[in-house]
PDB file of C-alpha atoms in Angstrom:
ATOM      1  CA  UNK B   1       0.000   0.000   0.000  1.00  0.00           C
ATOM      2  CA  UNK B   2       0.929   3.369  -0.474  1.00  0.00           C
ATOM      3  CA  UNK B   3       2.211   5.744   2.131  1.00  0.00           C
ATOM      4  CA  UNK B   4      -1.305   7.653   2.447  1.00  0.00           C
ATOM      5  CA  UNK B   5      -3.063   4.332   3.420  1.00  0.00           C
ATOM      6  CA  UNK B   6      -0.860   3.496   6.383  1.00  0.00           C
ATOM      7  CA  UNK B   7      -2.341   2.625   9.571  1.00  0.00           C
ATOM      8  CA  UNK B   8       0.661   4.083  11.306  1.00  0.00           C
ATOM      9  CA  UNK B   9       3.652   6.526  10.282  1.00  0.00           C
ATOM     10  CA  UNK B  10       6.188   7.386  12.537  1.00  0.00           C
ATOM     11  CA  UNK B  11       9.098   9.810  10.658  1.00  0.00           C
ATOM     12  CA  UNK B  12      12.157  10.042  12.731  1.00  0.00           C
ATOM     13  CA  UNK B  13      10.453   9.970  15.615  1.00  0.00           C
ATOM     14  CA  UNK B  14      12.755  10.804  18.828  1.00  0.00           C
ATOM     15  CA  UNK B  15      11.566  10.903  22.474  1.00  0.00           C
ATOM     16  CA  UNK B  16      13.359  11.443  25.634  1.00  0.00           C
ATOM     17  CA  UNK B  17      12.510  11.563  29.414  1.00  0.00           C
ATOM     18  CA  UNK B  18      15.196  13.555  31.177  1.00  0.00           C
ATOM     19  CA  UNK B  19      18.661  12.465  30.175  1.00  0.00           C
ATOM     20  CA  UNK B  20      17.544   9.141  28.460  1.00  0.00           C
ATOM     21  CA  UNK B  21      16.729   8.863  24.826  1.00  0.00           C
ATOM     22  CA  UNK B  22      13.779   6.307  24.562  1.00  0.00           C
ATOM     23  CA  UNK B  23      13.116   6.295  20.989  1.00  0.00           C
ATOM     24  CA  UNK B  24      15.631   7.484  18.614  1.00  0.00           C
ATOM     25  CA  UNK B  25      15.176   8.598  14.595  1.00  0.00           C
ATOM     26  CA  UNK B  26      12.566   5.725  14.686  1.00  0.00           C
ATOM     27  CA  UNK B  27      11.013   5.464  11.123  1.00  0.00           C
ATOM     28  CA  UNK B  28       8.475   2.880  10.313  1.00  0.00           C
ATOM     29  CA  UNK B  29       5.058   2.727   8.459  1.00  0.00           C
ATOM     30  CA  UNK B  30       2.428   0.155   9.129  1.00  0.00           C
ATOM     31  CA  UNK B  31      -0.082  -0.375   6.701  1.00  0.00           C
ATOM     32  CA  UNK B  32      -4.381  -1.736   7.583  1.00  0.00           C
ATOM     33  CA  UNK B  33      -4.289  -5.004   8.755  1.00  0.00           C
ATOM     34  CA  UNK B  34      -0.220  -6.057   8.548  1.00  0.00           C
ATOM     35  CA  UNK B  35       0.829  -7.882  12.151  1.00  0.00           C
ATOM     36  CA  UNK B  36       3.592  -6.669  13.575  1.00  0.00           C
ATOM     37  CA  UNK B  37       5.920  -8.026  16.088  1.00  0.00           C
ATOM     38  CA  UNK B  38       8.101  -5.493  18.294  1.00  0.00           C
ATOM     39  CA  UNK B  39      10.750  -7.523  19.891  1.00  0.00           C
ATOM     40  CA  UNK B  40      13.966  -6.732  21.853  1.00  0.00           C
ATOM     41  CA  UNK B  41      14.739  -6.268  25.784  1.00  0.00           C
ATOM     42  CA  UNK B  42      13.414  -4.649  28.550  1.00  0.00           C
ATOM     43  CA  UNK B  43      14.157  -0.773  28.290  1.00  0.00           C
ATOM     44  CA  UNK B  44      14.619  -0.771  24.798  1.00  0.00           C
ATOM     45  CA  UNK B  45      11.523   1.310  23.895  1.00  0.00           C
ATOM     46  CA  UNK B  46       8.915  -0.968  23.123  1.00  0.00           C
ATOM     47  CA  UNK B  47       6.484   0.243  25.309  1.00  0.00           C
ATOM     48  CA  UNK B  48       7.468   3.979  23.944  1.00  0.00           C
ATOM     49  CA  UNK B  49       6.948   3.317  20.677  1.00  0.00           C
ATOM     50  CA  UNK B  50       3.411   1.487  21.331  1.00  0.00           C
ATOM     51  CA  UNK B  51       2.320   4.579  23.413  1.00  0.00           C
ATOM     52  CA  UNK B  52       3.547   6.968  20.706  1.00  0.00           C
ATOM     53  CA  UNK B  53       1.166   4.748  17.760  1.00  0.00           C
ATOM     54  CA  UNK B  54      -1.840   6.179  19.677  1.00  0.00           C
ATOM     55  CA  UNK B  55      -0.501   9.502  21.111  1.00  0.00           C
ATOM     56  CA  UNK B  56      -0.640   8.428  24.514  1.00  0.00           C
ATOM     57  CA  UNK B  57       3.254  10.074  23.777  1.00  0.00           C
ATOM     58  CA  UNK B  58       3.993  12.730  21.893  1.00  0.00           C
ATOM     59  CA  UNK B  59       7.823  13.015  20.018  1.00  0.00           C
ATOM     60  CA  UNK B  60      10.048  15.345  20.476  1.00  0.00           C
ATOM     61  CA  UNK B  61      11.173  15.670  17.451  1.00  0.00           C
ATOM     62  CA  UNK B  62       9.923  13.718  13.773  1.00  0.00           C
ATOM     63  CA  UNK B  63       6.214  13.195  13.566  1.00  0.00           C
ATOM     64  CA  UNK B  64       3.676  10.499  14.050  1.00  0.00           C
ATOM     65  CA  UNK B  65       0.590   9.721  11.712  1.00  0.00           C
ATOM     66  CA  UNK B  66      -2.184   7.357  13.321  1.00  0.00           C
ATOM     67  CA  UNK B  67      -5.039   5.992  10.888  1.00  0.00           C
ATOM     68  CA  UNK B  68      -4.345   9.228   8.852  1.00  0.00           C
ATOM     69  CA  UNK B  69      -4.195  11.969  11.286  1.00  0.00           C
ATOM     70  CA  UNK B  70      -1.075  13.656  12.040  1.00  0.00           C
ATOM     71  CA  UNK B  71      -0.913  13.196  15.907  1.00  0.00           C
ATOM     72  CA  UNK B  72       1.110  16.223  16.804  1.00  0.00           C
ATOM     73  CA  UNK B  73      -1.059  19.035  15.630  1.00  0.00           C
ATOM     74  CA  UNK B  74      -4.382  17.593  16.355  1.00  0.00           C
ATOM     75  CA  UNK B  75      -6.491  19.084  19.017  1.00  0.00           C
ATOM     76  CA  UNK B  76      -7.450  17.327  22.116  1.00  0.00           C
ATOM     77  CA  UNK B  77     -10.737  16.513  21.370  1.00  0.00           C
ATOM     78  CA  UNK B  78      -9.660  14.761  17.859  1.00  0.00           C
ATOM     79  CA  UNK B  79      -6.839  13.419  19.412  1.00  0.00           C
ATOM     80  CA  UNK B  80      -9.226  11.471  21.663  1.00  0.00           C
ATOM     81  CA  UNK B  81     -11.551  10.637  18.532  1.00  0.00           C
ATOM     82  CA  UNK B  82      -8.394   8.666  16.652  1.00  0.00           C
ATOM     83  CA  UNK B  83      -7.355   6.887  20.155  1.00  0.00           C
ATOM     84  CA  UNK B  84     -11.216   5.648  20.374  1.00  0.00           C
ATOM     85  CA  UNK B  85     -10.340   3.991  17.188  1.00  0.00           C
ATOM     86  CA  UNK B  86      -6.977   2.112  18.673  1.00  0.00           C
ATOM     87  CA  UNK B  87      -7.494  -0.871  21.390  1.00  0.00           C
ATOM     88  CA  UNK B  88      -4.335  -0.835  23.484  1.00  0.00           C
ATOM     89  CA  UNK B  89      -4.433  -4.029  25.860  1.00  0.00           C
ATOM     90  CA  UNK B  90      -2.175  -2.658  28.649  1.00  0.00           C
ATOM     91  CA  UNK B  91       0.741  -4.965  30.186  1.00  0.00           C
ATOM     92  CA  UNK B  92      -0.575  -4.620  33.169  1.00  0.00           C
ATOM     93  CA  UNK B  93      -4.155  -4.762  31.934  1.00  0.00           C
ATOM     94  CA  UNK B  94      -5.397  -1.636  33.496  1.00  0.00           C
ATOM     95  CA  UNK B  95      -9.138  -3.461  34.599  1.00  0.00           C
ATOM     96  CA  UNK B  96     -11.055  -2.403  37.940  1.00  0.00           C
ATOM     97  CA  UNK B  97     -10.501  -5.519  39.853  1.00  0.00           C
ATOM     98  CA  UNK B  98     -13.631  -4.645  42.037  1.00  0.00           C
ATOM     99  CA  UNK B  99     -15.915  -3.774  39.118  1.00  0.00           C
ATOM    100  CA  UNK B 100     -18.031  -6.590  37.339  1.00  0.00           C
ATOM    101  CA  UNK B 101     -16.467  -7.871  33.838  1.00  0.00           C
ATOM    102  CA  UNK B 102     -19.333  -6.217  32.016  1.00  0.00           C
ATOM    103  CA  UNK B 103     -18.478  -2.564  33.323  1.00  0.00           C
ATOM    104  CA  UNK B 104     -14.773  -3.043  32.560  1.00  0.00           C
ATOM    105  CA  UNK B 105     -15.450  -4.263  28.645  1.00  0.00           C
ATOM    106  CA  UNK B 106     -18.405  -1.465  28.833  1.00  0.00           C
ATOM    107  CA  UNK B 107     -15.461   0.897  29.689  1.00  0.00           C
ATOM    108  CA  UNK B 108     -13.598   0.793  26.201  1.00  0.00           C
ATOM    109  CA  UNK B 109     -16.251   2.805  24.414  1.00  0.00           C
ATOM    110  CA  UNK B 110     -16.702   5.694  27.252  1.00  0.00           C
ATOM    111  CA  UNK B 111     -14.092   7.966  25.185  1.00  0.00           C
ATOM    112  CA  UNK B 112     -16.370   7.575  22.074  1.00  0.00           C
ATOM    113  CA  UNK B 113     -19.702   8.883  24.183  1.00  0.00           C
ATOM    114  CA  UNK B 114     -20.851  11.765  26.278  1.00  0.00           C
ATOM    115  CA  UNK B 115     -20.526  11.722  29.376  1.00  0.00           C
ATOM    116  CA  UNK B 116     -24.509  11.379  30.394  1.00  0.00           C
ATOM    117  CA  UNK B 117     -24.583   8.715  27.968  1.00  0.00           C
ATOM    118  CA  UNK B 118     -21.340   6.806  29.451  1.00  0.00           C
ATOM    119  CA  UNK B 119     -22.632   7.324  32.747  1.00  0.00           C
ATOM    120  CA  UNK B 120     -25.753   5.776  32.431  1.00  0.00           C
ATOM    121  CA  UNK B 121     -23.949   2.585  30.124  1.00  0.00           C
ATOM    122  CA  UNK B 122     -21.642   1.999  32.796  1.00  0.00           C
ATOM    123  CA  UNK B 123     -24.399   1.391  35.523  1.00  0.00           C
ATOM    124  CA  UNK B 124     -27.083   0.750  33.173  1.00  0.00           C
ATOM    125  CA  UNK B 125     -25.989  -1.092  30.400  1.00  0.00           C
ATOM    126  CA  UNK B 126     -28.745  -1.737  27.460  1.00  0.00           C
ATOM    127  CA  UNK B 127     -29.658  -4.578  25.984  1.00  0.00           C
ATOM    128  CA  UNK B 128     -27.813  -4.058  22.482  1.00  0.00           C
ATOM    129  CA  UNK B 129     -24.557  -3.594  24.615  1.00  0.00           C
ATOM    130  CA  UNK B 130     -25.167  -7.010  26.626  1.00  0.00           C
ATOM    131  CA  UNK B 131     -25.470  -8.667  23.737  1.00  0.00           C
ATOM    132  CA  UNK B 132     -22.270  -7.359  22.135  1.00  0.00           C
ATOM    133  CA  UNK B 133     -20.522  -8.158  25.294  1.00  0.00           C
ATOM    134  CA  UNK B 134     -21.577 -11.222  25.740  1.00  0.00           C
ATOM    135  CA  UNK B 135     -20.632 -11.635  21.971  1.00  0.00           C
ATOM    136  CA  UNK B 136     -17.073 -10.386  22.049  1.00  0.00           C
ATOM    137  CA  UNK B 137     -16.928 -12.344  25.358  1.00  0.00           C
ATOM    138  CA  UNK B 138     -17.858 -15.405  24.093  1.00  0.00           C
ATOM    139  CA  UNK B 139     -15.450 -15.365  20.730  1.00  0.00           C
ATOM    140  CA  UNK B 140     -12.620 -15.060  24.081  1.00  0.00           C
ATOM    141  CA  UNK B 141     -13.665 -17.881  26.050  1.00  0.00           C
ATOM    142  CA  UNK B 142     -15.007 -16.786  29.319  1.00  0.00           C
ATOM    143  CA  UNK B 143     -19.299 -15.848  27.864  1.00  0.00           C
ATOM    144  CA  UNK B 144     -20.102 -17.396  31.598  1.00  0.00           C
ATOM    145  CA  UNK B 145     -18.170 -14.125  33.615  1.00  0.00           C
ATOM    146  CA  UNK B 146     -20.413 -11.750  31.816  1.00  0.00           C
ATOM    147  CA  UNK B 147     -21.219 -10.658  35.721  1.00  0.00           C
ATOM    148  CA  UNK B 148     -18.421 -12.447  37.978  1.00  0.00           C
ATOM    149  CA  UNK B 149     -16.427  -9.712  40.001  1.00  0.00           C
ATOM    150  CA  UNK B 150     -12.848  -9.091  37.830  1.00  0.00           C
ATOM    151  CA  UNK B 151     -10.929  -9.405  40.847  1.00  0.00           C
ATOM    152  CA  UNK B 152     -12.480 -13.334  41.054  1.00  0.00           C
ATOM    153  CA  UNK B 153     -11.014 -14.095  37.721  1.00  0.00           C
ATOM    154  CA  UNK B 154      -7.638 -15.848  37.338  1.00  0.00           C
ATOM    155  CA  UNK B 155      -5.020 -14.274  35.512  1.00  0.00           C
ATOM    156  CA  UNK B 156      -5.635 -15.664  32.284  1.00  0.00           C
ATOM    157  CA  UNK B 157      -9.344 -14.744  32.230  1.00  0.00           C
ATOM    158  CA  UNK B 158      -8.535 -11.431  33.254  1.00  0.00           C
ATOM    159  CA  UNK B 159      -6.089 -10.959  29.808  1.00  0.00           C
ATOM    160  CA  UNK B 160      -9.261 -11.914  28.242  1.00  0.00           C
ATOM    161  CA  UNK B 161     -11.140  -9.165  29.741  1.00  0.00           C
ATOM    162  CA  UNK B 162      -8.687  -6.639  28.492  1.00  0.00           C
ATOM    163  CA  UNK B 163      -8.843  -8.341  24.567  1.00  0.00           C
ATOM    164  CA  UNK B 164     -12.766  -8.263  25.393  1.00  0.00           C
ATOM    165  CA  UNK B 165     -12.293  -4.002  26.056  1.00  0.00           C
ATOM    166  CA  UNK B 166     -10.664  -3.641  23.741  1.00  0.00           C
ATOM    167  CA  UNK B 167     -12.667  -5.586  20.955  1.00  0.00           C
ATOM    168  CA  UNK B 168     -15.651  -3.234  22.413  1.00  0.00           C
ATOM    169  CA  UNK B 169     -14.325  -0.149  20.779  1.00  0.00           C
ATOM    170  CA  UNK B 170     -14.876  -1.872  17.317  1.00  0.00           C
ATOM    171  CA  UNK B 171     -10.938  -0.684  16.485  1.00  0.00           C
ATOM    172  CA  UNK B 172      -9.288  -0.042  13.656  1.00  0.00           C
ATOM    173  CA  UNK B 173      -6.052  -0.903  15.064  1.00  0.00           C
ATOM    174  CA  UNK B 174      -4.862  -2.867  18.287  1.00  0.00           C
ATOM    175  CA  UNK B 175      -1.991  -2.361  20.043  1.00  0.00           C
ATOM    176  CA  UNK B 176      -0.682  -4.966  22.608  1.00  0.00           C
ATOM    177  CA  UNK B 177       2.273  -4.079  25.135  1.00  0.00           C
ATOM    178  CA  UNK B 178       3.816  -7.403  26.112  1.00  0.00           C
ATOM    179  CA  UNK B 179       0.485  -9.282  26.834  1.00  0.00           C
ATOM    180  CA  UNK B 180       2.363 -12.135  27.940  1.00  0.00           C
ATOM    181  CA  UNK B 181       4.880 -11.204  29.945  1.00  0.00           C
ATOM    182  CA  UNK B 182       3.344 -12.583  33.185  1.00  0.00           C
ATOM    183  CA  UNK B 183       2.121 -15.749  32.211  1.00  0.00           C
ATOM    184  CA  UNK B 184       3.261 -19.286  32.024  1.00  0.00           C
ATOM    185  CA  UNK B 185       4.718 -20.169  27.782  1.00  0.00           C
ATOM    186  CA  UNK B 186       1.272 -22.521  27.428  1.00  0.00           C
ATOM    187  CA  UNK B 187      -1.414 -19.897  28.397  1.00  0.00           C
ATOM    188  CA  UNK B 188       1.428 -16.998  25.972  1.00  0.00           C
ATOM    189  CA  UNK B 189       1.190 -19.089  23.167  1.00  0.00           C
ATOM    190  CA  UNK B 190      -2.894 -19.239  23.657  1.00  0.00           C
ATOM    191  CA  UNK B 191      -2.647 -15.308  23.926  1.00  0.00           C
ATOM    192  CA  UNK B 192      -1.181 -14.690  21.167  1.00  0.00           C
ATOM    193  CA  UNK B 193      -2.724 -17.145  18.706  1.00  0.00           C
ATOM    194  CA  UNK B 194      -5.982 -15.755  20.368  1.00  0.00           C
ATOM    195  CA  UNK B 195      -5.026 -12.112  19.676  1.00  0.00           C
ATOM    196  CA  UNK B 196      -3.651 -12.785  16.177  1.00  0.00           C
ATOM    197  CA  UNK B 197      -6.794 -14.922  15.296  1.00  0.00           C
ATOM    198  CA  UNK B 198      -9.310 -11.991  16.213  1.00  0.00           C
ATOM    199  CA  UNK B 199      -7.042  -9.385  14.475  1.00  0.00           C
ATOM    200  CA  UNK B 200      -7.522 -11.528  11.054  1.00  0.00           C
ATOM    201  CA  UNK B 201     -11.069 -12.199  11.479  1.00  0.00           C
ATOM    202  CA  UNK B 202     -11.911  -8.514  11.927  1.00  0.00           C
ATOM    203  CA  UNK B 203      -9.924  -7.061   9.162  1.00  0.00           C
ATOM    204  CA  UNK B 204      -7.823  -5.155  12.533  1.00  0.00           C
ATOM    205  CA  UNK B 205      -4.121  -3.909  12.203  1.00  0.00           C
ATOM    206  CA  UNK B 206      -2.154  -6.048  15.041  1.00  0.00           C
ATOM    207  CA  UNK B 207       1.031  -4.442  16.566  1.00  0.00           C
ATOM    208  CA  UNK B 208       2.431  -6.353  19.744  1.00  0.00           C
ATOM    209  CA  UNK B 209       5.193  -6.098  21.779  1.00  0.00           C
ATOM    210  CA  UNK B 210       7.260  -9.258  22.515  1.00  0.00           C
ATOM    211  CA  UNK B 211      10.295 -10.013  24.446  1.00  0.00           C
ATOM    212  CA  UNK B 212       9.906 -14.042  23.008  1.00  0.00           C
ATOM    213  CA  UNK B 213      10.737 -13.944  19.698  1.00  0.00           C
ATOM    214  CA  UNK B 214       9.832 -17.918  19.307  1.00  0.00           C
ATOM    215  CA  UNK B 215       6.054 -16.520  19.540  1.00  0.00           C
ATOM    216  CA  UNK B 216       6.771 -13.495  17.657  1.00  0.00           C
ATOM    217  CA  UNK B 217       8.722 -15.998  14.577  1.00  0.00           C
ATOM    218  CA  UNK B 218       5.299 -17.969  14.495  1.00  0.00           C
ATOM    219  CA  UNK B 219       2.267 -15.395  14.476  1.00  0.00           C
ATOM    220  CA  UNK B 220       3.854 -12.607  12.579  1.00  0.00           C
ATOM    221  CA  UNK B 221       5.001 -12.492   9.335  1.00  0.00           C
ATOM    222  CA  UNK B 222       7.014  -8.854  10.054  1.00  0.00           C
ATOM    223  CA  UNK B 223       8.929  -8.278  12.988  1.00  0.00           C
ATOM    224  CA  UNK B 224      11.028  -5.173  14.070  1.00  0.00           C
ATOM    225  CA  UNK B 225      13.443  -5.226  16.697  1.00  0.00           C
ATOM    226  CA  UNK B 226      14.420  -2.520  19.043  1.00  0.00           C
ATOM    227  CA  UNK B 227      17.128  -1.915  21.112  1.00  0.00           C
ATOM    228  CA  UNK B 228      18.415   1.167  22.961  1.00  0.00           C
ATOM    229  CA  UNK B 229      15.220   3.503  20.890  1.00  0.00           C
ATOM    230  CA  UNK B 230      16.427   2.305  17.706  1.00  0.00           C
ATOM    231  CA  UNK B 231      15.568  -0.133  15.352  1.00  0.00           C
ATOM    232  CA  UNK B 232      17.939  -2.916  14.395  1.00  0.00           C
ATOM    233  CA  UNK B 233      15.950  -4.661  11.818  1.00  0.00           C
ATOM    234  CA  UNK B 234      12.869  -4.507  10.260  1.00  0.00           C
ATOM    235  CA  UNK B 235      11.772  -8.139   8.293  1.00  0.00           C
ATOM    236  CA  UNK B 236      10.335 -11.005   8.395  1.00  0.00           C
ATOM    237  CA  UNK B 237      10.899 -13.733  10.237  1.00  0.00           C
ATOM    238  CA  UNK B 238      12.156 -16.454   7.503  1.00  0.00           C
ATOM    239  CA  UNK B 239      14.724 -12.934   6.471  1.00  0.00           C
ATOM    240  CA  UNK B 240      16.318 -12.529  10.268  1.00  0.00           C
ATOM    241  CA  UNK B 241      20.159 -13.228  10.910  1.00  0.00           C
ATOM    242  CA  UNK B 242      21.379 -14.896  13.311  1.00  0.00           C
ATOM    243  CA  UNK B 243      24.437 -11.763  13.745  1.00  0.00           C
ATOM    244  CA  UNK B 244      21.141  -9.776  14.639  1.00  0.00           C
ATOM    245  CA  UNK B 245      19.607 -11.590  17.385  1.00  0.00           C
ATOM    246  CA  UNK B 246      22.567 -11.857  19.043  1.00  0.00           C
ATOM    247  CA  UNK B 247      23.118  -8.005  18.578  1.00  0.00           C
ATOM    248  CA  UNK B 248      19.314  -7.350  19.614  1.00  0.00           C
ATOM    249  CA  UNK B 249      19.799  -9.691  23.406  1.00  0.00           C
ATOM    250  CA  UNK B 250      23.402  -9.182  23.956  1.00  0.00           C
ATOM    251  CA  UNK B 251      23.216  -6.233  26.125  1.00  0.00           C
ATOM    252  CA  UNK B 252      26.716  -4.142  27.460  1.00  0.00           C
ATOM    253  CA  UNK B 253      26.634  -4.085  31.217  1.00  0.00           C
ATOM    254  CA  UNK B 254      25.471  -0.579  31.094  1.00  0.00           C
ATOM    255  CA  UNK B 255      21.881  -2.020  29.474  1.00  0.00           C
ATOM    256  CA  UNK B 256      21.964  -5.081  31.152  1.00  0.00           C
ATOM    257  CA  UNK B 257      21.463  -3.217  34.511  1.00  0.00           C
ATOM    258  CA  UNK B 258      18.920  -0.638  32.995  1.00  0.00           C
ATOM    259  CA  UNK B 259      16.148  -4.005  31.900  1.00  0.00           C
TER     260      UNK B 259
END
């Protein structure tokens, strides 16, 4: 596709907090509906770069286009508009634990509604929204916790919960930040094949963040790694090097005790 049709844009994009330089001249362009891998080690800006996609941060230099809006220049209220349009599935999942599983998945479209309106969904839900939810909920597994407490899930059901959010906003684009990190390898690989299933079914744009790049070599066919806010390759996964993965995971001492 050409460069007006892509998803995401980023043009020598450079961030920095404080003395550290997070992302560095990153340039990449992501077209509707690719899957995309983001591998390398903690600290290396994967998490940056994900937060940058939906202008969660903003660069301090280069520019950043999400689903064809250039994010620096936009005004709040659009800005919000265009992140309505991006799931991001949160490491750390970012769920209520004390609220029911329907008001956390009820939760993802609150930035596209007013706020009488989200008010009265969030305690009220209507019947076209149960049915969604119990929808999206049943293409994750877990239909039967439409109404169980989030904080009496496990962990796994939880992830699903987040996916389920996230499906909720009927996105364009989904953005993952190491969805697996906390989980035992047989419940990862059910993540991601879960997560790259949905993203095909629905047409979505996929970009995840992985330190495993077993998982990453078997659901994507593109994978960029990062290391230090730059990237060190950008292919896919039958193309990699072996001289790169070792650059990519063999950290200096210096990085070693930053991840």
């Amino acid at each position: 596709m050409g460069e007006s049709a892509s998803h995401f844009r980023l043009d020598a994009a450079s961030v920095s907090f404080g003395k550290v330089d997070a992302l560095d001249r990153v340039s990449i362009s992501i077209d509707p509906g690719e899957r995309v891998a983001i591998v390398g080690p903690s600290g290396g800006g994967k998490t940056t770069l994900l937060r940058m996609l939906n202008g969660i941060v903003r660069p301090g230099a280069g520019s950043v286009t999400a689903l064809g809006e250039a994010l620096g220049s936009l005004p709040a209220e659009r800005l919000r508009e265009i992140r309505s349009r991006i799931g991001f599935i949160h490491q750390h999942l970012a769920l209520v634990p004390n609220l029911r599983v329907v008001q956390n998945v009820i939760s993802g479209k609150l930035g596209r509604r007013g706020l009488l309106r989200s008010m009265r969904d969030f305690l009220f839900p209507g019947s076209a929204d149960l049915e969604q939810i119990h929808a999206i909920l049943e293409r994750v597994g877990i239909a039967e916790k439409l109404y169980e407490r989030t904080d009496r899930l496990s962990g796994g059901q939880q992830q699903r919960v987040a996916i389920a959010r996230a499906l909720f906003q009927e996105p364009l684009a989904l953005l993952a930040d190491e969805p697996v990190s906390s989980v035992d390898p047989a419940r990862a690989r059910d993540t991601v094949s879960l997560l790259t299933e949905l993203s095909e079914e629905d047409g979505l744009t996929l970009c995840m963040s992985l330190h495993n790049i077993e998982l990453a070599s078997e659901f994507f066919p593109r994978i960029i790694g990062l290391r230090a806010g730059r990237v060190l390759f950008d292919s896919s996964p039958t193309s990699l090097e072996p001289a790169a993965m070792r650059e990519l995971f063999d950290l200096s001492p210096g990085e070693a005790l930053k991840a």
